[in-house]
PDB file of C-alpha atoms in Angstrom:
ATOM      1  CA  MET A   1      12.136  29.773 -22.690  1.00  0.00           C
ATOM      2  CA  LEU A   2      15.351  30.343 -24.576  1.00  0.00           C
ATOM      3  CA  ARG A   3      17.425  27.676 -26.269  1.00  0.00           C
ATOM      4  CA  ILE A   4      21.138  28.110 -26.854  1.00  0.00           C
ATOM      5  CA  SER A   5      23.844  25.924 -28.362  1.00  0.00           C
ATOM      6  CA  ARG A   6      26.613  24.609 -26.160  1.00  0.00           C
ATOM      7  CA  ALA A   7      29.157  26.544 -28.224  1.00  0.00           C
ATOM      8  CA  HIS A   8      27.312  29.828 -27.683  1.00  0.00           C
ATOM      9  CA  TRP A   9      26.807  29.076 -23.995  1.00  0.00           C
ATOM     10  CA  GLN A  10      30.540  28.429 -23.623  1.00  0.00           C
ATOM     11  CA  ALA A  11      31.350  31.584 -25.594  1.00  0.00           C
ATOM     12  CA  LEU A  12      29.322  33.696 -23.144  1.00  0.00           C
ATOM     13  CA  ILE A  13      31.297  32.281 -20.221  1.00  0.00           C
ATOM     14  CA  ASP A  14      34.634  32.672 -22.017  1.00  0.00           C
ATOM     15  CA  HIS A  15      33.838  36.316 -22.822  1.00  0.00           C
ATOM     16  CA  ALA A  16      32.817  36.970 -19.204  1.00  0.00           C
ATOM     17  CA  GLU A  17      35.998  35.389 -17.851  1.00  0.00           C
ATOM     18  CA  GLU A  18      38.201  37.275 -20.272  1.00  0.00           C
ATOM     19  CA  GLU A  19      36.655  40.636 -19.297  1.00  0.00           C
ATOM     20  CA  LYS A  20      36.831  39.818 -15.586  1.00  0.00           C
ATOM     21  CA  LEU A  21      40.633  40.001 -15.824  1.00  0.00           C
ATOM     22  CA  LYS A  22      40.454  43.760 -16.629  1.00  0.00           C
ATOM     23  CA  PRO A  23      38.236  43.812 -14.466  1.00  0.00           C
ATOM     24  CA  ALA A  24      35.104  44.598 -16.494  1.00  0.00           C
ATOM     25  CA  GLU A  25      31.629  43.330 -17.176  1.00  0.00           C
ATOM     26  CA  ALA A  26      31.325  41.571 -20.536  1.00  0.00           C
ATOM     27  CA  CYS A  27      28.351  42.415 -22.732  1.00  0.00           C
ATOM     28  CA  GLY A  28      26.954  41.432 -26.094  1.00  0.00           C
ATOM     29  CA  LEU A  29      23.811  40.865 -28.117  1.00  0.00           C
ATOM     30  CA  LEU A  30      21.736  37.804 -28.992  1.00  0.00           C
ATOM     31  CA  ALA A  31      20.172  37.276 -32.406  1.00  0.00           C
ATOM     32  CA  GLY A  32      17.370  35.001 -33.486  1.00  0.00           C
ATOM     33  CA  GLU A  33      14.061  34.904 -35.274  1.00  0.00           C
ATOM     34  CA  LEU A  34      11.361  37.006 -33.656  1.00  0.00           C
ATOM     35  CA  GLY A  35       8.930  34.879 -31.705  1.00  0.00           C
ATOM     36  CA  ASP A  36      11.238  31.881 -31.897  1.00  0.00           C
ATOM     37  CA  MET A  37      13.153  30.586 -28.875  1.00  0.00           C
ATOM     38  CA  ASP A  38      16.529  29.775 -30.431  1.00  0.00           C
ATOM     39  CA  VAL A  39      19.619  31.933 -30.125  1.00  0.00           C
ATOM     40  CA  LYS A  40      21.031  31.847 -33.661  1.00  0.00           C
ATOM     41  CA  ALA A  41      24.060  34.056 -33.072  1.00  0.00           C
ATOM     42  CA  ILE A  42      25.808  35.936 -30.319  1.00  0.00           C
ATOM     43  CA  TYR A  43      27.667  39.184 -30.891  1.00  0.00           C
ATOM     44  CA  PRO A  44      30.250  40.036 -28.230  1.00  0.00           C
ATOM     45  CA  CYS A  45      30.378  43.838 -27.931  1.00  0.00           C
ATOM     46  CA  GLY A  46      32.731  46.314 -26.340  1.00  0.00           C
ATOM     47  CA  ASN A  47      31.819  47.775 -22.945  1.00  0.00           C
ATOM     48  CA  ALA A  48      31.629  51.530 -23.558  1.00  0.00           C
ATOM     49  CA  ALA A  49      31.083  52.516 -19.920  1.00  0.00           C
ATOM     50  CA  PRO A  50      33.824  54.713 -18.386  1.00  0.00           C
ATOM     51  CA  GLU A  51      36.856  52.490 -17.800  1.00  0.00           C
ATOM     52  CA  GLU A  52      36.929  52.919 -14.020  1.00  0.00           C
ATOM     53  CA  LYS A  53      33.311  51.785 -13.773  1.00  0.00           C
ATOM     54  CA  GLN A  54      33.368  48.853 -16.200  1.00  0.00           C
ATOM     55  CA  ASP A  55      33.528  46.297 -13.382  1.00  0.00           C
ATOM     56  CA  LEU A  56      30.146  47.554 -12.128  1.00  0.00           C
ATOM     57  CA  ILE A  57      28.246  48.720 -15.204  1.00  0.00           C
ATOM     58  CA  TYR A  58      28.142  48.105 -18.922  1.00  0.00           C
ATOM     59  CA  GLU A  59      27.098  50.002 -22.024  1.00  0.00           C
ATOM     60  CA  VAL A  60      26.973  48.104 -25.288  1.00  0.00           C
ATOM     61  CA  ASP A  61      29.299  49.906 -27.700  1.00  0.00           C
ATOM     62  CA  SER A  62      26.983  51.640 -30.172  1.00  0.00           C
ATOM     63  CA  GLY A  63      29.151  50.855 -33.222  1.00  0.00           C
ATOM     64  CA  ASP A  64      29.289  47.178 -32.266  1.00  0.00           C
ATOM     65  CA  TYR A  65      25.507  47.190 -31.911  1.00  0.00           C
ATOM     66  CA  LEU A  66      25.083  48.679 -35.386  1.00  0.00           C
ATOM     67  CA  ARG A  67      27.340  45.979 -36.904  1.00  0.00           C
ATOM     68  CA  ALA A  68      25.457  43.258 -35.011  1.00  0.00           C
ATOM     69  CA  ASP A  69      22.087  44.609 -36.172  1.00  0.00           C
ATOM     70  CA  ARG A  70      23.260  44.630 -39.792  1.00  0.00           C
ATOM     71  CA  ASP A  71      24.637  41.120 -39.659  1.00  0.00           C
ATOM     72  CA  ALA A  72      21.486  39.830 -37.967  1.00  0.00           C
ATOM     73  CA  ARG A  73      19.215  41.477 -40.560  1.00  0.00           C
ATOM     74  CA  ALA A  74      21.347  40.117 -43.405  1.00  0.00           C
ATOM     75  CA  ASN A  75      20.702  36.618 -42.016  1.00  0.00           C
ATOM     76  CA  GLY A  76      16.977  37.161 -41.553  1.00  0.00           C
ATOM     77  CA  TRP A  77      17.283  37.505 -37.763  1.00  0.00           C
ATOM     78  CA  ASP A  78      16.750  40.277 -35.275  1.00  0.00           C
ATOM     79  CA  ILE A  79      18.484  41.273 -32.095  1.00  0.00           C
ATOM     80  CA  ILE A  80      16.335  39.483 -29.513  1.00  0.00           C
ATOM     81  CA  GLY A  81      18.297  40.067 -26.347  1.00  0.00           C
ATOM     82  CA  VAL A  82      21.426  41.066 -24.519  1.00  0.00           C
ATOM     83  CA  TYR A  83      23.859  39.248 -22.253  1.00  0.00           C
ATOM     84  CA  HIS A  84      26.196  40.659 -19.661  1.00  0.00           C
ATOM     85  CA  SER A  85      28.273  39.422 -16.792  1.00  0.00           C
ATOM     86  CA  HIS A  86      28.395  40.170 -13.096  1.00  0.00           C
ATOM     87  CA  THR A  87      31.918  39.680 -11.835  1.00  0.00           C
ATOM     88  CA  HIS A  88      31.107  39.510  -8.125  1.00  0.00           C
ATOM     89  CA  THR A  89      27.345  39.269  -7.767  1.00  0.00           C
ATOM     90  CA  GLU A  90      24.659  36.746  -8.584  1.00  0.00           C
ATOM     91  CA  ALA A  91      23.208  36.050 -12.031  1.00  0.00           C
ATOM     92  CA  LEU A  92      20.174  38.230 -11.339  1.00  0.00           C
ATOM     93  CA  PRO A  93      19.214  41.508 -13.042  1.00  0.00           C
ATOM     94  CA  SER A  94      20.315  44.424 -10.852  1.00  0.00           C
ATOM     95  CA  PRO A  95      18.020  47.407 -10.185  1.00  0.00           C
ATOM     96  CA  THR A  96      19.960  49.247 -12.915  1.00  0.00           C
ATOM     97  CA  ASP A  97      19.423  46.374 -15.348  1.00  0.00           C
ATOM     98  CA  ILE A  98      15.703  46.472 -14.648  1.00  0.00           C
ATOM     99  CA  ALA A  99      15.389  50.253 -14.852  1.00  0.00           C
ATOM    100  CA  GLN A 100      17.300  50.413 -18.147  1.00  0.00           C
ATOM    101  CA  ALA A 101      15.916  47.293 -19.864  1.00  0.00           C
ATOM    102  CA  PRO A 102      15.384  48.515 -23.443  1.00  0.00           C
ATOM    103  CA  ASP A 103      12.843  46.052 -24.823  1.00  0.00           C
ATOM    104  CA  PRO A 104      10.019  44.077 -23.135  1.00  0.00           C
ATOM    105  CA  GLY A 105      10.273  41.449 -25.881  1.00  0.00           C
ATOM    106  CA  TRP A 106      13.961  40.738 -25.238  1.00  0.00           C
ATOM    107  CA  HIS A 107      15.748  37.973 -23.378  1.00  0.00           C
ATOM    108  CA  TYR A 108      18.259  39.092 -20.751  1.00  0.00           C
ATOM    109  CA  ILE A 109      21.055  36.607 -20.070  1.00  0.00           C
ATOM    110  CA  LEU A 110      23.176  37.065 -16.973  1.00  0.00           C
ATOM    111  CA  VAL A 111      26.516  35.330 -16.456  1.00  0.00           C
ATOM    112  CA  SER A 112      27.770  35.345 -12.874  1.00  0.00           C
ATOM    113  CA  LEU A 113      31.394  34.688 -12.031  1.00  0.00           C
ATOM    114  CA  ARG A 114      30.878  35.153  -8.298  1.00  0.00           C
ATOM    115  CA  LEU A 115      31.547  31.469  -7.597  1.00  0.00           C
ATOM    116  CA  PRO A 116      34.293  29.271  -9.081  1.00  0.00           C
ATOM    117  CA  THR A 117      31.627  27.672 -11.286  1.00  0.00           C
ATOM    118  CA  PRO A 118      29.996  30.208 -13.663  1.00  0.00           C
ATOM    119  CA  VAL A 119      26.222  30.518 -13.495  1.00  0.00           C
ATOM    120  CA  VAL A 120      24.198  31.464 -16.607  1.00  0.00           C
ATOM    121  CA  ARG A 121      20.509  32.392 -16.330  1.00  0.00           C
ATOM    122  CA  SER A 122      17.958  34.057 -18.578  1.00  0.00           C
ATOM    123  CA  PHE A 123      15.192  36.512 -17.733  1.00  0.00           C
ATOM    124  CA  THR A 124      12.476  38.632 -19.255  1.00  0.00           C
ATOM    125  CA  ILE A 125      11.957  42.174 -17.981  1.00  0.00           C
ATOM    126  CA  VAL A 126       8.528  43.662 -18.697  1.00  0.00           C
ATOM    127  CA  ASP A 127       7.415  46.954 -17.139  1.00  0.00           C
ATOM    128  CA  GLY A 128       9.971  46.585 -14.369  1.00  0.00           C
ATOM    129  CA  LYS A 129       8.893  43.007 -13.605  1.00  0.00           C
ATOM    130  CA  VAL A 130      11.570  40.351 -13.821  1.00  0.00           C
ATOM    131  CA  ALA A 131      10.739  36.731 -14.607  1.00  0.00           C
ATOM    132  CA  GLU A 132      13.271  33.955 -14.986  1.00  0.00           C
ATOM    133  CA  GLU A 133      12.806  31.755 -18.037  1.00  0.00           C
ATOM    134  CA  PRO A 134      14.268  28.303 -18.677  1.00  0.00           C
ATOM    135  CA  LEU A 135      17.567  28.496 -20.519  1.00  0.00           C
ATOM    136  CA  VAL A 136      17.811  25.238 -22.417  1.00  0.00           C
ATOM    137  CA  LEU A 137      21.037  23.817 -23.806  1.00  0.00           C
ATOM    138  CA  GLU A 138      20.719  22.386 -27.280  1.00  0.00           C
ATOM    139  CA  ARG A 139      21.664  18.735 -27.632  1.00  0.00           C
ATOM    140  CA  PRO A 140      25.025  18.195 -29.298  1.00  0.00           C
ATOM    141  CA  ALA A 141      24.707  17.293 -32.975  1.00  0.00           C
ATOM    142  CA  ALA A 142      24.495  13.531 -33.561  1.00  0.00           C
ATOM    143  CA  ARG A 143      27.738  12.014 -34.815  1.00  0.00           C
TER     144      ARG A 143
ATOM    145  CA  MET B   1      13.640  62.109 -51.237  1.00  0.00           C
ATOM    146  CA  PRO B   2      12.908  58.933 -49.266  1.00  0.00           C
ATOM    147  CA  VAL B   3      15.479  57.201 -47.101  1.00  0.00           C
ATOM    148  CA  GLU B   4      15.247  53.815 -45.470  1.00  0.00           C
ATOM    149  CA  VAL B   5      14.742  53.934 -41.705  1.00  0.00           C
ATOM    150  CA  ARG B   6      15.496  50.722 -39.815  1.00  0.00           C
ATOM    151  CA  LEU B   7      13.564  50.248 -36.604  1.00  0.00           C
ATOM    152  CA  PRO B   8      14.511  48.142 -33.579  1.00  0.00           C
ATOM    153  CA  THR B   9      12.023  45.515 -32.400  1.00  0.00           C
ATOM    154  CA  VAL B  10      10.818  47.707 -29.515  1.00  0.00           C
ATOM    155  CA  LEU B  11       9.583  50.455 -31.886  1.00  0.00           C
ATOM    156  CA  ARG B  12       7.959  48.256 -34.538  1.00  0.00           C
ATOM    157  CA  GLN B  13       4.686  47.979 -32.627  1.00  0.00           C
ATOM    158  CA  HIS B  14       4.318  51.732 -33.275  1.00  0.00           C
ATOM    159  CA  ALA B  15       4.989  51.336 -37.006  1.00  0.00           C
ATOM    160  CA  ALA B  16       2.516  48.640 -38.010  1.00  0.00           C
ATOM    161  CA  GLY B  17       5.063  45.942 -37.194  1.00  0.00           C
ATOM    162  CA  GLN B  18       7.488  46.944 -39.927  1.00  0.00           C
ATOM    163  CA  SER B  19      11.234  46.504 -39.404  1.00  0.00           C
ATOM    164  CA  SER B  20      12.133  49.088 -42.001  1.00  0.00           C
ATOM    165  CA  VAL B  21      10.138  52.022 -43.380  1.00  0.00           C
ATOM    166  CA  LYS B  22      10.633  54.834 -45.891  1.00  0.00           C
ATOM    167  CA  ALA B  23      10.570  58.449 -44.835  1.00  0.00           C
ATOM    168  CA  ASN B  24      11.255  61.771 -46.531  1.00  0.00           C
ATOM    169  CA  GLY B  25      13.473  64.619 -45.482  1.00  0.00           C
ATOM    170  CA  SER B  26      16.774  66.315 -46.127  1.00  0.00           C
ATOM    171  CA  THR B  27      17.954  66.047 -42.512  1.00  0.00           C
ATOM    172  CA  ILE B  28      17.609  63.429 -39.780  1.00  0.00           C
ATOM    173  CA  GLY B  29      15.171  65.760 -37.991  1.00  0.00           C
ATOM    174  CA  GLU B  30      12.961  66.083 -41.093  1.00  0.00           C
ATOM    175  CA  VAL B  31      13.027  62.333 -41.617  1.00  0.00           C
ATOM    176  CA  PHE B  32      11.791  61.843 -38.041  1.00  0.00           C
ATOM    177  CA  ASP B  33       9.072  64.463 -38.540  1.00  0.00           C
ATOM    178  CA  ASP B  34       7.857  62.518 -41.564  1.00  0.00           C
ATOM    179  CA  LEU B  35       8.098  59.257 -39.639  1.00  0.00           C
ATOM    180  CA  VAL B  36       5.817  60.639 -36.915  1.00  0.00           C
ATOM    181  CA  ARG B  37       3.401  61.932 -39.575  1.00  0.00           C
ATOM    182  CA  GLN B  38       3.163  58.402 -40.956  1.00  0.00           C
ATOM    183  CA  PHE B  39       3.204  56.669 -37.578  1.00  0.00           C
ATOM    184  CA  PRO B  40       1.897  59.034 -34.883  1.00  0.00           C
ATOM    185  CA  LEU B  41       2.551  56.436 -32.178  1.00  0.00           C
ATOM    186  CA  LEU B  42       6.276  56.978 -32.695  1.00  0.00           C
ATOM    187  CA  ALA B  43       5.935  60.508 -31.288  1.00  0.00           C
ATOM    188  CA  GLY B  44       8.066  60.882 -28.180  1.00  0.00           C
ATOM    189  CA  GLN B  45       9.923  57.604 -28.778  1.00  0.00           C
ATOM    190  CA  VAL B  46      12.943  59.042 -30.559  1.00  0.00           C
ATOM    191  CA  ILE B  47      12.670  62.805 -30.086  1.00  0.00           C
ATOM    192  CA  THR B  48      11.981  64.318 -26.663  1.00  0.00           C
ATOM    193  CA  GLU B  49       9.272  66.915 -26.051  1.00  0.00           C
ATOM    194  CA  ASP B  50      11.850  69.692 -26.217  1.00  0.00           C
ATOM    195  CA  GLY B  51      12.865  68.530 -29.674  1.00  0.00           C
ATOM    196  CA  SER B  52      16.185  66.835 -29.017  1.00  0.00           C
ATOM    197  CA  LEU B  53      17.329  63.283 -29.572  1.00  0.00           C
ATOM    198  CA  HIS B  54      16.229  60.928 -26.798  1.00  0.00           C
ATOM    199  CA  LYS B  55      19.179  59.745 -24.721  1.00  0.00           C
ATOM    200  CA  PHE B  56      17.869  56.170 -24.717  1.00  0.00           C
ATOM    201  CA  VAL B  57      18.283  55.751 -28.465  1.00  0.00           C
ATOM    202  CA  ASN B  58      21.208  55.840 -30.836  1.00  0.00           C
ATOM    203  CA  VAL B  59      20.619  57.072 -34.358  1.00  0.00           C
ATOM    204  CA  TYR B  60      22.969  56.404 -37.235  1.00  0.00           C
ATOM    205  CA  ARG B  61      23.324  57.751 -40.737  1.00  0.00           C
ATOM    206  CA  ASN B  62      24.871  54.793 -42.505  1.00  0.00           C
ATOM    207  CA  ASP B  63      27.918  53.916 -40.321  1.00  0.00           C
ATOM    208  CA  ASP B  64      27.960  57.032 -38.180  1.00  0.00           C
ATOM    209  CA  ASP B  65      26.248  57.899 -34.930  1.00  0.00           C
ATOM    210  CA  VAL B  66      24.558  61.246 -35.631  1.00  0.00           C
ATOM    211  CA  ARG B  67      25.569  62.508 -32.166  1.00  0.00           C
ATOM    212  CA  PHE B  68      29.070  62.760 -33.608  1.00  0.00           C
ATOM    213  CA  LEU B  69      27.813  64.424 -36.791  1.00  0.00           C
ATOM    214  CA  ASP B  70      25.279  67.235 -36.634  1.00  0.00           C
ATOM    215  CA  LYS B  71      22.632  65.454 -34.533  1.00  0.00           C
ATOM    216  CA  LEU B  72      19.134  66.175 -35.894  1.00  0.00           C
ATOM    217  CA  ALA B  73      20.553  68.654 -38.427  1.00  0.00           C
ATOM    218  CA  THR B  74      22.677  65.904 -40.017  1.00  0.00           C
ATOM    219  CA  PRO B  75      21.904  65.934 -43.753  1.00  0.00           C
ATOM    220  CA  VAL B  76      20.640  62.776 -45.472  1.00  0.00           C
ATOM    221  CA  GLU B  77      20.531  61.791 -49.108  1.00  0.00           C
ATOM    222  CA  ASP B  78      18.513  59.331 -51.135  1.00  0.00           C
ATOM    223  CA  ALA B  79      20.590  56.190 -50.712  1.00  0.00           C
ATOM    224  CA  ASP B  80      21.294  56.742 -47.010  1.00  0.00           C
ATOM    225  CA  VAL B  81      20.132  54.270 -44.406  1.00  0.00           C
ATOM    226  CA  VAL B  82      19.044  55.654 -41.051  1.00  0.00           C
ATOM    227  CA  THR B  83      19.140  53.141 -38.209  1.00  0.00           C
ATOM    228  CA  ILE B  84      17.528  53.629 -34.811  1.00  0.00           C
ATOM    229  CA  LEU B  85      18.732  51.367 -31.997  1.00  0.00           C
ATOM    230  CA  PRO B  86      18.076  51.463 -28.277  1.00  0.00           C
ATOM    231  CA  ALA B  87      20.964  52.386 -25.999  1.00  0.00           C
ATOM    232  CA  VAL B  88      21.701  49.167 -24.131  1.00  0.00           C
ATOM    233  CA  ALA B  89      23.218  49.493 -20.680  1.00  0.00           C
ATOM    234  CA  GLY B  90      22.948  48.139 -17.168  1.00  0.00           C
ATOM    235  CA  GLY B  91      24.829  47.328 -14.041  1.00  0.00           C
TER     236      GLY B  91
END
């Protein structure tokens, strides 16, 4: 299970929609405390894949990743996952996503813009096996 | 001449769970040799069998990706921070 704030959830969708205009897949990193289920920060990253392929694949920009890792460590967090968007397919990890999943402990969030209403889902990928996990929206702060 | 080496979560299981370790060497390659001496389970995780940098990791000396410097021959000094991160990509 992964818990995310409404602001972060909206930011993932906004990033995906912005990149779709290029068209490109959006990608970024998730930070939190290891072993905890809360996303504490999201770091939108550049897509470093070749420009003509960015609507089909993504590569997290390595400089953006370094800056995200530093900021997360400075806050006592770690990078605990990655998000990316699919502009025209479902919010499911593709065979490429599964084959290239870098960390069995990570959360993999997919944002699909295939339908007019965006779909956001979260998965774990361990030894090539994909399992969906509940993605829980944090309650809004009490006023 | 120890430098700090920052490890991503996926490699920490091979380094007694530590997120950052000290290693000695005057180049990135020497630092990795020392790292593997200290933590033999890290062998093959960063350097391939033929002795080059694994394509699934990015290695930085401070702010710079060592692929754009001198790769494993990139010199390091005392206060440098070496960061290892997985290459993150998909479709």
